Amino acid sequence: MCGICGIYNYGSGVHVTREDLKAMNDLLVHRGPDDEGYYTRETAGLAMRRLSIIDLSTGNQPISNEDGSVWLVFNGEIYNFQDLRAELLIKGHKFVTKSDTETIVHLYEEYGTEFPRHLRGMFAIAIWDIRRKRLVLARDRLGKKPLFYALTPYGLTFASELRALLAARDIPRELNPAAIDAFLTLQYIPSPLSVFKGVNKLEPASVLVFEDGRARTEKYWDLPLGEKKLDDVPLPELKERLSFELSEAVRIRLVSDVPLGAFLSGGIDSSIVTALMARHSDKPVKTFSIGFKEEKFSELGYARQVARMYGTKHTEFTVEAKMADELERLARNYGEPYADPSALPSYFVSRETRRDVTVALNGDGGDEAFGGYLRYAAMKTEALVSGAPAWLKSAALRGIRDLPKAAPFGFFWRLEKFLKLSLMGGLAEKYLSAMSFFSPGDLDGLYSNEFISLLGPQKNYAGRYLAKTFEATAGEDLLNRLAYCDLHTYLPEGLMTKMDIASMANSLETRSPFLDHKVLEFAFRLPGNLKLKGLGGTKWLLKETFRNMLPPEIYGRGKMGFGVPLGQWFRGELKEYWAAACLSKKALGRGYFKSEGLYRLWDEHQGGKRDHGYKLWALLMLELWHRQYADDFKL
C-alpha cells in the first residue's frame, strides 16, 4: 500500500524536478512510512511513499520494465499477481523482483491500456510510457483506492489525496458550488467532481490516458447488467458456489509479509470474514472491535461471541465524546468535505489496530452485495403498497411530521421516511430520499439567496447523478437496481473513501473480501428474492449459507450499522463546540446559509423537537474543512 503522485508537463518544455514531486510526496508519508521513491525524466516525473506489505526487500517503486521504457507507481494490492506472473513468464517477460508491482508493468507491456481487466485487487496506478509519451492512470473497480488529478497549463498532475495534489503548482482552488450542494445531500462529493473546480477524481473502474495534450477516459468493467439470473440453479448449488467464492476471496487476501488481523463489528459480514479467516489460518486470528459507552450504539457484546467461538486474539476499544478532540484532524485527513460520522470510529479503530498489525480484513460490501440494508426492505414494501390513496398517505405524514423524534432511525423517524417515499415518483427520487439527511426541500430553506443564485442550474446535482445511474438498470429487479446504484455511488464514494482515509491516516492497509469483483459478479446474478426474503429477511442466502459458522445470536440479529451518538453529543460534550464553530461570525459570513435556518436547526435539536444530529455533523464538517483549506472563502 502506498501514496503516489506525479506530473507530466506535456508540450511546455518545463522539466519536472525531484523538488516538484517531493512537495506532494511529503504529504503522503502517512500512506507509506517505510520508504519513498522518485523518477524524473525531462517533462515527466513519478513519486511514491511505500507501506511495505509484500516483498519487503525488493518491492520498491517507481519500477520499470527491462529496458526502462515503461515506469510505474502503484497504490494497492494485486491478489492474483502470482498467477499473472506465471502467464507472463511463459510469454517471455523477465522479472527481477517478487512484487505484485512489477507484474503490472509487464501486464501493461502485454495488453496496453486493457491491463486493468486482468487485475484482481485494489489499486490506483500511474504508468509513464516513454516511447508513446503517454501517461496512463487506472483505478480499481470499486474505487477502493483514490486518485485525484488536474489538467494544468503545463499538462496533468495527479496524487492519491487532494491535499497532496494542492501542494503542486497551478492547481486550481476555486470552490465548486455543485460539489458543496452534492456533499450536503449525500454526505460525500461524488466523482468525477471534487470540491475545487478543475480538480477531478478518476472514477472507479476507469482508465485515463493523457497523450498529445488530451485526456480520454474509458470504463473497463461493470456489473453484469442484463445477464440471465441464476434463478433456475438449485439452492444447494448456489450456497456451495457462494461459499467457495467468498472463501476464496478471503484466502487470497491473507497473503502478507507483515502481521494481519480483522475488524470484527459483531455484524453478519465481519463475523463471516473472521470465521473464514480462522478456517484458512493455522494460528489464532487477531480481531479488533470498537464501541461506545452508550450501550445502544455498541456491538461489542456480539463481537465477543464470535471471538470466543473462533478463539481469536481479541482487542476492544471504546470511543467517548472527549476523543472527538481530533475532529479538526478528521476534517483535514479527508481533504474535502466528508460527513459520514462513522469516519470517527473508523479512524480510531484503525489507529488502535495499527499498534498490532499492518493489514486488516473487514466486512465492507456485504450489505450491497447480498441485500442487507433496511432501506431495501422499506423500498420493497413501498412498492407493494404504492396503490394506497395518496390522500391517505399524505394525511398520515402530516399526522406524524411534528411528533418528537428522539433519535434518527427510531420508529417515527422511519415511518416518516417511508411515507415520504410512498409519495414520490421515480426510483432515483425515492433512493435519494432514503439516503439523504438534507432533502432538496431542507436545503431550499437553508441556502442563502446568493448561494442558490450561484448554483443556478447545477442545483440538485445529486438527484441528476443518481437518476443517471438508475437509467442503466432498466430490466433488473428492484433489489438489484438498488444494489447497482449503491455499488456505483454510496459504496465507492462514501464507504470506500471513509475506509481508505481512516486506515491510511494510520498507515494501516484494509482489505474487503466481499468486494472481490468475482464475488460481486456472482451476487449480481442472484435474483433479488434470494437476497431479501419476503419483506424483512435481509441477506437471506448469505445467512443460510454460513448459518453453521455463526453463533445463533449473530445469525438472528438485525442490522445495526456503525452508529454514532451524535444527537447526545450535540446536546452534551459537543454543544458549545458546534455553536462556536458553525454560528461564528466567520462561518455565517461565508454566505452559504441563512442564519435563521441554522438557528432553527440548532434550536429544534436542543429543544428535543427533532434530532438533527446528522445534519449538524455535516455542517460542522463543512466548516472545519473550510478552516483548513479555504478559510478566506466567502460568497
XYZ file of C-alpha atoms in Angstrom:
635
model
C 0.000 0.000 0.000
C 1.310 3.413 -0.911
C 0.683 7.003 -1.739
C 1.508 8.049 -5.293
C 1.834 11.300 -7.221
C 3.236 12.571 -10.480
C 3.465 15.276 -13.132
C 3.542 15.289 -16.931
C 4.291 18.722 -18.370
C 3.183 17.993 -21.920
C 4.352 20.398 -24.582
C 5.538 23.091 -22.185
C 9.187 22.068 -22.096
C 9.146 22.603 -18.316
C 11.187 19.857 -16.687
C 9.890 18.059 -13.607
C 12.283 18.099 -10.664
C 12.549 15.932 -7.604
C 11.655 19.008 -5.553
C 8.391 19.409 -7.513
C 7.444 15.847 -6.621
C 8.709 15.994 -3.058
C 6.329 18.832 -2.210
C 3.442 16.454 -2.897
C 5.079 13.244 -1.735
C 5.894 14.571 1.733
C 2.154 14.999 2.351
C 1.615 11.282 1.659
C 4.053 9.962 4.256
C 1.208 8.519 6.377
C 0.233 6.309 3.437
C 3.756 4.943 3.169
C 6.098 5.497 6.107
C 8.538 2.722 5.138
C 10.162 4.127 2.000
C 9.993 6.748 -0.732
C 10.974 6.725 -4.375
C 11.304 9.162 -7.289
C 11.631 9.019 -11.059
C 12.172 12.084 -13.233
C 12.972 12.402 -16.901
C 12.648 15.763 -18.587
C 8.950 16.742 -18.514
C 7.636 13.708 -16.596
C 8.041 12.517 -13.035
C 6.594 9.913 -10.657
C 6.888 9.568 -6.879
C 5.602 7.283 -4.155
C 5.568 6.615 -0.437
C 5.595 2.899 0.438
C 3.895 0.880 3.165
C 5.682 -2.452 2.802
C 3.336 -5.467 2.740
C 4.700 -7.961 0.155
C 8.337 -8.499 -0.923
C 9.712 -6.204 1.751
C 13.266 -6.172 0.399
C 12.883 -5.641 -3.369
C 9.398 -4.229 -3.927
C 10.442 -0.586 -4.102
C 8.995 1.942 -6.552
C 8.995 3.549 -9.071
C 9.693 0.382 -11.035
C 10.336 -0.174 -14.750
C 10.406 -2.861 -17.399
C 13.701 -4.367 -18.616
C 14.753 -1.517 -20.909
C 13.431 1.348 -18.783
C 10.830 2.449 -21.336
C 7.831 1.940 -19.027
C 7.775 3.281 -15.460
C 5.109 2.730 -12.818
C 3.943 3.762 -9.350
C 1.148 1.847 -7.695
C -1.031 2.073 -4.590
C -2.834 -1.103 -3.542
C -2.551 -4.879 -3.638
C -2.975 -7.350 -6.515
C -4.163 -10.701 -5.186
C -3.741 -12.723 -8.380
C -0.270 -11.415 -9.227
C 1.390 -14.823 -8.873
C -0.932 -16.363 -11.480
C -0.399 -13.374 -13.773
C 3.353 -13.592 -13.279
C 3.360 -17.259 -14.322
C 1.423 -16.427 -17.504
C 3.764 -13.542 -18.333
C 6.861 -15.692 -17.800
C 5.515 -18.145 -20.366
C 5.119 -15.212 -22.779
C 8.803 -14.326 -22.322
C 8.714 -11.499 -19.785
C 11.610 -11.296 -17.327
C 11.238 -10.352 -13.651
C 13.812 -9.101 -11.156
C 11.575 -8.873 -8.046
C 8.824 -10.952 -6.438
C 6.457 -7.994 -6.039
C 2.955 -7.520 -7.410
C 4.078 -4.098 -8.671
C 6.467 -5.448 -11.288
C 3.727 -7.753 -12.580
C 1.647 -4.708 -13.560
C 4.492 -3.242 -15.628
C 4.727 -6.380 -17.744
C 0.955 -6.683 -17.926
C 0.868 -3.203 -19.478
C 3.562 -4.228 -21.970
C 1.446 -7.225 -22.965
C -2.058 -5.725 -23.030
C -1.642 -1.950 -23.192
C -4.419 0.072 -21.580
C -6.552 -3.082 -21.288
C -4.289 -4.309 -18.464
C -6.678 -3.485 -15.541
C -9.170 -6.098 -16.781
C -6.717 -8.789 -15.684
C -6.179 -7.486 -12.163
C -7.905 -8.862 -9.083
C -7.380 -6.435 -6.272
C -7.487 -2.809 -5.191
C -5.359 -0.237 -6.922
C -4.588 3.232 -8.158
C -1.879 3.036 -10.824
C 0.157 5.531 -12.835
C 2.274 4.452 -15.826
C 4.670 6.645 -17.787
C 5.246 5.223 -21.271
C 8.355 6.926 -22.637
C 8.083 5.686 -26.239
C 4.481 6.829 -26.622
C 4.909 9.949 -24.462
C 1.818 8.774 -22.668
C 0.675 8.919 -19.047
C -1.850 6.250 -18.032
C -3.879 6.342 -14.808
C -6.103 3.479 -13.634
C -8.372 2.918 -10.647
C -9.833 -0.321 -9.304
C -13.377 -1.483 -9.989
C -14.951 -0.305 -6.724
C -12.860 2.790 -6.052
C -11.114 1.323 -3.019
C -8.015 3.394 -3.754
C -8.397 7.111 -4.550
C -6.803 9.135 -7.336
C -7.159 12.901 -7.879
C -5.907 14.743 -10.948
C -5.944 18.176 -12.519
C -5.291 19.450 -16.015
C -2.974 22.434 -15.628
C -1.474 24.982 -18.039
C 1.556 22.659 -18.150
C -0.166 19.276 -18.550
C -1.537 16.839 -15.973
C -0.761 16.408 -12.263
C -2.106 13.606 -10.046
C -1.938 12.380 -6.442
C -3.550 9.849 -4.123
C -5.010 12.587 -1.942
C -6.315 16.066 -2.627
C -4.128 17.793 -0.062
C -1.032 16.355 -1.745
C -2.252 17.489 -5.166
C -2.767 21.006 -3.822
C 0.945 21.181 -2.988
C 1.780 21.207 -6.718
C 1.890 24.435 -8.679
C -1.023 25.773 -10.715
C -3.676 23.555 -9.115
C -6.989 25.466 -9.171
C -8.578 26.353 -5.831
C -11.893 27.791 -6.981
C -14.684 26.230 -4.934
C -17.207 24.132 -6.817
C -20.761 25.057 -5.721
C -22.242 21.868 -7.218
C -19.846 19.810 -5.089
C -20.931 21.595 -1.898
C -24.586 21.002 -2.802
C -23.913 17.325 -3.511
C -21.988 16.976 -0.252
C -24.835 18.338 1.863
C -27.244 15.959 0.136
C -25.140 12.787 0.040
C -22.537 13.392 2.800
C -19.807 12.922 0.168
C -18.722 14.507 -3.109
C -19.194 12.034 -5.986
C -16.574 11.517 -8.664
C -15.608 12.948 -11.048
C -16.353 16.084 -9.007
C -14.107 17.425 -6.303
C -14.609 20.382 -4.004
C -12.475 22.503 -6.370
C -13.326 23.304 -9.976
C -10.722 21.883 -12.318
C -9.722 19.105 -9.925
C -11.229 15.697 -10.629
C -11.383 12.250 -9.117
C -10.756 9.408 -11.538
C -13.944 7.343 -11.459
C -13.855 3.702 -10.320
C -13.253 1.053 -13.000
C -11.708 3.685 -15.267
C -8.516 4.228 -17.233
C -7.366 7.728 -18.142
C -4.895 8.159 -20.994
C -3.151 11.530 -21.376
C -1.200 11.971 -24.603
C -0.809 14.642 -27.255
C -2.133 17.150 -24.724
C -5.533 15.477 -24.448
C -7.086 13.260 -21.786
C -9.551 10.492 -22.548
C -11.239 8.233 -20.018
C -12.693 4.774 -20.575
C -14.543 2.303 -18.358
C -13.111 -1.214 -18.302
C -15.633 -3.052 -16.067
C -19.215 -3.093 -14.879
C -21.573 -5.448 -13.105
C -23.275 -7.957 -15.444
C -26.375 -5.965 -16.380
C -28.948 -7.789 -18.463
C -27.474 -11.254 -17.974
C -29.731 -14.169 -17.123
C -30.176 -14.612 -13.389
C -29.344 -17.837 -11.571
C -32.975 -18.445 -10.634
C -33.035 -21.942 -12.149
C -29.967 -23.151 -10.211
C -30.797 -25.419 -7.224
C -30.394 -23.747 -3.835
C -27.729 -26.193 -2.547
C -25.607 -25.422 -5.604
C -25.965 -21.664 -5.099
C -24.929 -21.995 -1.463
C -21.912 -24.084 -2.446
C -20.908 -21.545 -5.089
C -21.305 -18.619 -2.692
C -19.299 -20.410 -0.009
C -16.489 -21.099 -2.486
C -16.344 -17.581 -3.960
C -16.269 -15.821 -0.606
C -13.896 -18.313 0.997
C -11.510 -17.894 -1.935
C -11.790 -14.098 -1.702
C -10.757 -14.302 1.951
C -7.954 -16.797 1.280
C -6.190 -14.708 -1.344
C -6.355 -11.660 0.953
C -4.324 -13.449 3.623
C -1.097 -13.138 1.598
C 1.141 -10.765 3.540
C 4.709 -10.498 4.770
C 3.580 -8.398 7.771
C 1.139 -9.013 10.699
C -2.512 -9.310 9.681
C -5.873 -9.216 11.509
C -9.567 -8.356 11.089
C -12.096 -5.720 12.099
C -14.880 -7.551 13.960
C -18.008 -5.467 14.499
C -20.283 -8.302 15.591
C -22.404 -7.971 12.459
C -23.030 -10.736 9.930
C -20.408 -9.690 7.383
C -17.357 -9.178 9.581
C -18.297 -12.328 11.527
C -18.284 -14.401 8.328
C -14.931 -12.924 7.290
C -13.479 -13.762 10.711
C -14.845 -17.321 10.508
C -13.321 -17.855 7.062
C -10.001 -16.385 8.171
C -9.955 -18.861 11.059
C -10.615 -21.690 8.593
C -7.626 -20.667 6.467
C -5.236 -19.777 9.323
C -3.026 -22.098 11.349
C -2.840 -19.697 14.301
C -5.412 -17.536 16.136
C -6.795 -14.631 14.127
C -6.264 -11.195 15.647
C -9.585 -9.325 15.818
C -10.342 -5.716 16.741
C -13.635 -4.105 17.783
C -14.756 -0.628 18.747
C -17.831 0.525 20.630
C -19.312 3.424 22.559
C -20.015 3.933 26.231
C -23.645 4.480 25.130
C -24.798 0.837 25.091
C -27.432 1.159 22.361
C -24.705 2.225 19.921
C -22.303 -0.566 20.864
C -21.966 -4.036 19.314
C -19.068 -5.196 21.466
C -21.079 -7.987 23.082
C -21.813 -9.584 19.713
C -18.192 -9.292 18.628
C -17.099 -11.108 21.797
C -19.336 -14.061 20.955
C -17.692 -14.507 17.562
C -14.238 -14.023 19.070
C -14.939 -16.762 21.635
C -16.353 -19.129 19.009
C -13.182 -18.911 16.908
C -10.635 -18.413 19.668
C -9.376 -15.144 18.253
C -6.893 -12.878 19.960
C -9.459 -10.153 20.562
C -8.934 -6.469 21.385
C -11.624 -3.879 22.166
C -11.646 -0.079 22.217
C -14.255 2.444 23.331
C -14.970 5.852 21.773
C -16.123 8.664 24.030
C -17.025 12.189 23.030
C -13.867 13.518 24.638
C -11.960 11.638 21.928
C -13.640 13.930 19.418
C -10.933 16.480 20.233
C -9.453 15.220 16.968
C -12.322 16.494 14.806
C -10.112 19.022 13.041
C -7.615 16.277 12.235
C -10.502 14.219 10.838
C -11.615 17.045 8.548
C -8.029 17.648 7.419
C -7.439 13.983 6.599
C -10.260 13.838 4.051
C -9.071 16.823 2.041
C -12.607 17.753 1.038
C -15.898 17.862 2.966
C -16.997 14.399 4.119
C -19.819 13.789 6.593
C -20.275 10.090 7.323
C -19.957 10.202 11.133
C -18.728 6.611 11.244
C -15.463 8.072 9.927
C -14.743 8.883 13.570
C -14.853 5.322 14.996
C -13.265 4.037 11.771
C -10.314 6.343 12.368
C -9.958 5.273 15.996
C -10.255 1.531 15.345
C -7.665 1.876 12.563
C -5.312 3.761 14.854
C -5.542 1.197 17.638
C -5.437 -1.796 15.270
C -2.217 -0.479 13.718
C -0.477 -0.954 17.058
C -0.670 -4.748 16.490
C -0.993 -5.368 12.736
C -0.299 -3.698 9.388
C -3.179 -5.290 7.437
C -6.826 -5.791 8.491
C -9.678 -7.526 6.652
C -13.201 -6.122 7.010
C -16.812 -6.879 6.068
C -17.416 -3.898 3.779
C -19.642 -4.674 0.793
C -21.772 -7.442 2.291
C -24.856 -5.240 2.553
C -24.647 -4.036 -1.038
C -23.857 -7.450 -2.500
C -26.418 -9.502 -0.586
C -29.277 -7.151 0.306
C -28.544 -6.121 3.874
C -29.818 -2.565 4.111
C -33.144 -1.864 5.778
C -33.882 0.666 3.035
C -34.044 -2.253 0.588
C -36.835 -3.786 2.650
C -38.541 -0.399 3.004
C -38.500 0.246 -0.738
C -39.705 -3.265 -1.493
C -42.571 -2.754 0.965
C -43.323 0.653 -0.516
C -43.561 -0.879 -3.986
C -46.175 -3.323 -2.691
C -48.344 -0.658 -1.018
C -47.884 2.030 -3.649
C -51.518 1.636 -4.677
C -52.816 3.161 -1.441
C -54.565 6.527 -1.993
C -52.215 9.496 -1.954
C -54.602 11.450 0.305
C -54.342 8.734 2.962
C -50.548 8.676 2.868
C -50.400 12.493 2.944
C -52.700 12.640 5.950
C -50.602 10.090 7.815
C -47.449 12.037 7.012
C -48.963 15.275 8.335
C -50.003 13.456 11.484
C -46.504 12.323 12.423
C -44.387 15.123 10.946
C -44.459 17.248 14.101
C -44.137 14.418 16.593
C -40.894 14.482 18.616
C -38.333 12.206 17.015
C -35.869 11.429 19.765
C -33.343 9.715 17.534
C -32.658 9.061 13.868
C -33.660 5.543 12.825
C -36.332 5.311 15.551
C -39.887 4.147 14.741
C -41.436 7.534 13.923
C -38.318 8.645 12.049
C -38.523 5.534 9.854
C -42.283 5.891 9.412
C -41.904 9.469 8.221
C -39.195 8.420 5.757
C -41.385 5.568 4.493
C -44.412 7.807 3.924
C -42.274 10.341 2.075
C -41.016 7.546 -0.179
C -44.551 6.441 -0.948
C -45.491 9.918 -2.187
C -42.571 10.227 -4.597
C -42.381 9.389 -8.257
C -39.281 7.744 -9.714
C -36.905 5.274 -8.123
C -33.993 7.741 -8.114
C -36.061 10.277 -6.171
C -37.066 7.627 -3.629
C -33.492 6.420 -3.288
C -32.267 9.974 -2.740
C -34.862 10.490 -0.019
C -33.822 7.266 1.696
C -30.119 8.160 1.563
C -30.073 11.861 2.393
C -30.387 13.739 5.661
C -30.802 17.102 3.936
C -33.570 16.799 1.365
C -33.726 19.278 -1.536
C -36.567 20.972 0.365
C -34.459 21.230 3.512
C -31.675 22.868 1.543
C -34.080 25.315 -0.095
C -34.935 26.553 3.394
C -31.310 26.652 4.493
C -29.436 28.094 1.495
C -28.997 31.828 1.148
C -30.391 33.515 -1.942
C -26.820 34.257 -3.008
C -25.799 30.603 -2.908
C -28.938 29.492 -4.759
C -28.116 32.057 -7.439
C -24.507 30.841 -7.601
C -25.660 27.236 -8.015
C -28.037 28.083 -10.831
C -28.782 25.011 -12.986
C -26.221 22.965 -11.017
C -28.606 22.768 -8.045
C -29.595 19.217 -7.051
C -26.585 17.682 -8.776
C -27.110 14.620 -6.567
C -30.570 13.959 -7.986
C -29.340 14.003 -11.581
C -26.290 11.914 -10.642
C -28.491 9.185 -9.125
C -31.055 9.311 -11.930
C -28.300 8.709 -14.493
C -27.063 5.707 -12.502
C -30.520 4.151 -12.315
C -31.062 4.606 -16.065
C -28.557 1.814 -16.699
C -30.543 -0.680 -14.600
C -33.762 -0.901 -16.611
C -34.857 -4.539 -16.779
C -33.285 -5.549 -13.446
C -35.388 -6.429 -10.407
C -35.800 -3.850 -7.649
C -33.179 -5.305 -5.291
C -30.508 -5.478 -7.971
C -31.334 -1.964 -9.177
C -30.800 -0.655 -5.654
C -27.624 -2.703 -5.208
C -26.261 -1.485 -8.551
C -26.804 2.123 -7.529
C -25.182 1.586 -4.130
C -22.179 -0.139 -5.706
C -21.701 2.770 -8.127
C -22.399 5.672 -5.758
C -22.593 5.263 -1.993
C -20.086 2.432 -1.675
C -17.150 3.797 -3.723
C -17.725 7.472 -2.994
C -18.829 7.148 0.635
C -17.742 3.908 2.288
C -14.505 3.337 0.367
C -13.444 6.954 0.837
C -14.080 6.628 4.558
C -12.148 3.397 4.935
C -9.199 4.426 2.781
C -8.627 7.716 4.574
C -9.323 6.367 8.082
C -6.934 3.462 7.629
C -4.178 5.136 5.625
C -4.055 8.080 8.024
C -2.788 5.425 10.431
C -0.597 3.548 7.917
C -2.956 0.552 8.013
C -3.997 -1.431 4.940
C -7.581 -2.745 4.865
C -8.912 -5.482 2.578
C -12.540 -6.235 1.699
C -13.315 -9.821 0.570
C -16.996 -9.053 -0.107
C -15.838 -6.516 -2.706
C -13.852 -9.010 -4.735
C -15.226 -8.499 -8.239
C -15.837 -12.222 -8.703
C -17.984 -12.269 -5.556
C -19.912 -9.219 -6.770
C -20.477 -10.596 -10.263
C -21.886 -13.780 -8.736
C -24.053 -11.838 -6.271
C -25.465 -9.609 -9.010
C -26.660 -12.651 -10.947
C -28.725 -13.787 -7.967
C -32.429 -12.913 -8.130
C -33.451 -10.321 -5.572
C -35.811 -12.678 -3.748
C -32.836 -14.762 -2.597
C -31.237 -11.707 -1.019
C -34.324 -10.203 0.600
C -36.793 -12.934 1.547
C -40.277 -11.528 1.961
C -40.282 -8.027 3.428
C -37.750 -8.395 6.222
C -35.406 -11.309 5.577
C -32.292 -9.342 4.669
C -29.203 -11.189 3.382
C -31.202 -14.416 3.352
C -28.937 -16.505 1.088
C -25.767 -15.246 2.773
C -27.107 -16.124 6.223
C -28.357 -19.534 5.107
C -25.021 -20.354 3.502
C -22.974 -19.562 6.608
C -25.578 -20.354 9.288
C -23.486 -23.127 10.835
C -20.422 -20.891 11.103
C -22.133 -18.179 13.173
C -23.347 -18.009 16.783
C -27.181 -18.177 16.836
C -27.371 -14.642 18.250
C -25.423 -13.297 15.275
C -27.454 -15.197 12.697
C -30.755 -13.926 14.051
C -29.952 -10.287 14.774
C -30.906 -7.324 12.638
C -28.553 -4.786 11.111
C -27.233 -2.119 13.435
C -24.572 -0.339 11.411
C -21.714 1.820 12.627
C -23.978 4.224 14.533
C -22.601 7.250 16.354
C -24.478 9.014 19.232
C -24.392 12.412 17.559
C -27.710 13.585 18.972
C -26.469 13.133 22.518
C -23.052 14.602 21.771
C -24.503 17.803 20.297
C -26.666 18.275 23.397
C -23.729 17.492 25.655
C -19.971 17.437 25.171
C -20.021 18.942 21.661
C -22.764 21.522 22.229
C -20.501 24.509 22.781
C -18.001 23.284 20.180
C -20.641 23.192 17.411
C -22.107 26.586 18.254
C -18.673 28.215 18.436
C -17.759 26.802 15.026
C -20.950 26.952 12.963
C -22.645 30.020 14.439
C -19.462 32.094 14.485
C -19.253 35.367 12.585
C -16.780 33.812 10.137
C -18.964 30.755 9.451
C -22.121 32.804 8.961
C -20.167 35.219 6.772
C -19.260 32.528 4.245
C -22.656 33.109 2.698
C -23.916 29.567 2.121
C -26.771 29.648 4.593
C -29.475 31.853 6.039
C -28.563 32.420 9.671
C -32.185 31.897 10.690
C -32.115 28.470 9.026
C -29.066 27.403 11.035
C -30.542 28.708 14.284
C -33.813 26.885 13.605
C -31.988 23.562 13.201
C -29.973 24.215 16.341
C -32.969 25.244 18.455
C -35.098 22.296 17.310
C -32.281 19.936 18.230
C -31.550 21.494 21.610
C -35.267 21.643 22.450
C -35.727 17.958 21.661
C -38.335 18.612 18.971
C -36.259 16.792 16.379
C -32.919 15.034 16.291
C -30.774 16.877 13.743
C -27.534 15.195 14.824
C -26.544 14.062 11.335
C -27.347 17.417 9.766
C -25.382 19.241 12.433
C -22.449 16.900 11.851
C -22.428 17.667 8.110
C -22.481 21.407 8.772
C -19.647 21.045 11.279
C -17.505 19.037 8.854
C -18.037 21.681 6.158
C -16.940 24.466 8.487
C -13.921 22.550 9.815
C -12.867 21.773 6.238
C -13.146 25.461 5.329
C -10.914 26.499 8.203
C -8.102 24.320 6.911
C -8.444 24.512 3.135
C -10.381 27.664 2.227
C -10.561 29.842 5.311
C -10.756 33.098 3.397
C -13.694 31.967 1.264
C -16.979 33.832 1.211
C -19.593 34.357 -1.499
